[in-house]
Amino acid sequence: MVEYDPYMPEVLEDPNSVYARMRAEAPVYYVERFDAWALFGFEDIWAGHEDTRHYSVKNGTSDLAFLDREPSAMETLASVDPPAHDALRKEVFRYFGPSAARALEPRVRGWIRDCLDAHRGGGKIDAVRDLGQQIAVRVACAVNGFPLEDADYLVDLVSRFFGREEGTEGMTEDGYAARKQTWDYIEGLAQERMKAGGGGEDALGLLSSYSDAQGPYTAERIAQHLTLLLIGATETFPKVFATGLLRLWEHPEQRRELVEKPALVDDALTEILRYDMPTQWLGRTTIEAHEIRGHEIREGQPVMFVYPSGNRDPEVFEAPDRFDIHRKSPRILSFGQGTHRCLGSFMARMEGRMLFEEVLREFPDYEVLLDESERLRTEFVQGFAHLPITLS
Ligand code: HEM
């Protein structure tokens, strides 16, 4: 009989094999330990994202607190339901949408070239720490309104959120301390901006003069919202970039094609996102009982969307375990869907396009130093913590 619990050693070690069995034998699975449901099939996960009638994000969408039905400790776009969510998101989108991403392109290209130049002499670079994270955190600083000089400090804080300790499930004491430090840091910036009368073309400026039914936003509320924007921007993207470099290295003929036809980078990115989605799951709290494939989902039960499983569902993707940059998938789950669809997807795609273009143009024959790599295997996010590549 198949079994699943996000903290099981088998899931941490080899998630895709467990997910394949779950999809085949129990695509809608009751997780007894949490009195919760886990969805493994693409269509069920997709439909779950579009369903705001049966589901709420009031308890957040991840971690043990969510599974234990505790109200979210942070007020963010990902913990507020419509209509309040939609009103705020519409405003914030200005700093994250397609035109904002296009406007940032020249700066991003400059940052990438600076990072590559700084490591050229040494002949190798850590694709996660020295490249992916550097670009992702700078984009986060630019769109949120944080000083660029604080980029390294912020990368360090966010990495601590995702640190795990043997014997502890979920976030560690140090992770919680890092979260508090991040709140304090952003709260300080928000207070300064408010004192200066608000304003500024970034998310901090917007929220410094934003009001809703509870009144004008306080520095504390701003800090919670911007913490999600910082984490969302900084953590996942570098992992996608690193696994993308690995897959292209493993498939030299596809890498060669990309080098010769950079116009294929957008399609390649979609496949990279599909093939190795770092976030293992996010979820919703059921607010109205309903059925999924004959299973009764009761009010109050958490429902987990197991993204990497949906992204390799053979009912939607032919030969899903084959990496193929020509696939042209019209739908993938890597940015979610519907109301809470990833706010940063245009930024992430822009960063990815620029990074692959630059690396493949300058170092088309890079080698991945797999023996020197380090993997992060957690119940929440998976991917490389370090992936050195040669610059030759
Ligand atoms: C490749 C990198 C990324 C991946 C794989 C990713 C993944 C996701 C997913 C799956 C969701 C849906 C959450 C849900 O439905 O519960 C989401 C939402 C979100 N993402 Fe991303 N994300 C990425 C990059 C970014 C970036 C660069 C930013 C910010 C600049 C960002 C900010 C957000 C925010 C704020 C939300 C919540 C949106 C809302 O609730 O309205 N993400 N992301």
Coordinates of C-alpha atoms and ligand atoms in Angstrom, one line a residue, residues 49 57 61 76-80 85 89 96 139-140 143-144 228-234 236-238 240 273 277-279 282-284 305 307 333-337 339-345 347-349 351, ligand 1:
H49 CA -6.0 26.7 -7.4
V57 CA -5.7 30.8 2.5
T61 CA -0.4 27.8 2.5
T76 CA 0.7 38.5 3.2
L77 CA -0.9 38.2 -0.3
A78 CA -0.7 34.5 0.2
S79 CA -2.7 34.5 3.4
V80 CA -5.5 36.9 2.4
H85 CA -6.4 40.1 -1.7
R89 CA -2.6 42.6 -5.6
F96 CA 6.0 43.0 -10.7
V139 CA 15.6 42.2 -8.3
A140 CA 13.8 41.8 -4.9
V143 CA 11.0 46.0 -6.8
N144 CA 10.5 46.2 -3.0
L228 CA 6.8 37.2 1.5
L229 CA 7.9 39.3 -1.5
L230 CA 11.5 39.0 -0.4
I231 CA 11.3 35.2 0.2
G232 CA 9.3 34.5 -2.9
A233 CA 11.8 36.4 -5.0
T234 CA 15.0 35.1 -3.4
T236 CA 13.0 29.5 -5.5
F237 CA 14.5 31.2 -8.5
P238 CA 18.2 30.3 -7.9
V240 CA 15.3 26.7 -10.8
L273 CA 10.3 24.9 -14.4
M277 CA 9.8 22.6 -9.5
P278 CA 11.6 23.3 -6.2
T279 CA 8.5 23.9 -4.0
L282 CA 1.6 24.5 -0.9
G283 CA -2.0 24.2 0.2
R284 CA -5.4 25.6 1.2
F305 CA -1.1 20.6 -3.8
Y307 CA 3.4 20.5 -7.5
L333 CA 1.9 24.2 -12.2
S334 CA 5.2 25.9 -11.3
F335 CA 3.7 29.3 -10.8
G336 CA 0.4 28.1 -9.4
Q337 CA -2.8 29.4 -11.1
T339 CA -6.1 34.1 -7.7
H340 CA -2.8 33.4 -6.0
R341 CA -0.8 32.8 -9.2
C342 CA 2.8 33.8 -8.7
L343 CA 3.1 37.5 -8.6
G344 CA 6.8 37.3 -9.5
S345 CA 6.4 35.0 -12.6
M347 CA 10.3 38.8 -13.0
A348 CA 11.4 35.2 -12.6
R349 CA 11.1 34.5 -16.4
E351 CA 15.8 36.8 -14.8
Ligands
HEM1 C1 11.0 30.4 -10.4 C2 10.7 31.1 -9.3 C3 9.4 31.0 -8.6 C4 8.5 29.9 -8.4 C5 8.8 28.5 -8.8 C6 7.4 30.5 -7.7 C7 6.3 29.7 -7.3 C8 5.1 30.3 -6.9 C9 3.8 29.5 -6.7 C10 3.6 28.1 -7.0 C11 2.9 30.4 -6.2 C12 1.4 30.1 -5.9 C13 1.1 30.0 -4.5 C14 -0.3 29.5 -4.2 O1 -1.1 29.4 -5.0 O2 -0.5 29.2 -3.0 C15 3.6 31.7 -6.0 C16 3.0 32.8 -5.5 C17 3.7 33.9 -5.2 N1 5.0 34.3 -5.6 FE1 6.2 33.1 -6.7 N2 7.6 31.8 -7.5 C18 8.8 32.2 -8.1 C19 9.3 33.4 -8.1 C20 8.8 34.5 -7.5 C21 9.4 35.8 -7.5 C22 10.6 36.2 -8.3 C23 8.6 36.6 -6.7 C24 8.7 38.1 -6.4 C25 9.4 38.9 -7.1 C26 7.5 35.8 -6.2 C27 6.4 36.2 -5.4 C28 5.3 35.5 -5.2 C29 4.1 36.0 -4.4 C30 4.0 37.4 -3.8 C31 3.1 35.0 -4.5 C32 1.7 35.1 -3.8 C33 0.8 35.7 -4.8 C34 -0.6 35.9 -4.3 O3 -1.0 35.2 -3.3 O4 -1.4 36.6 -4.9 N3 7.6 34.5 -6.7 N4 4.9 31.6 -6.5

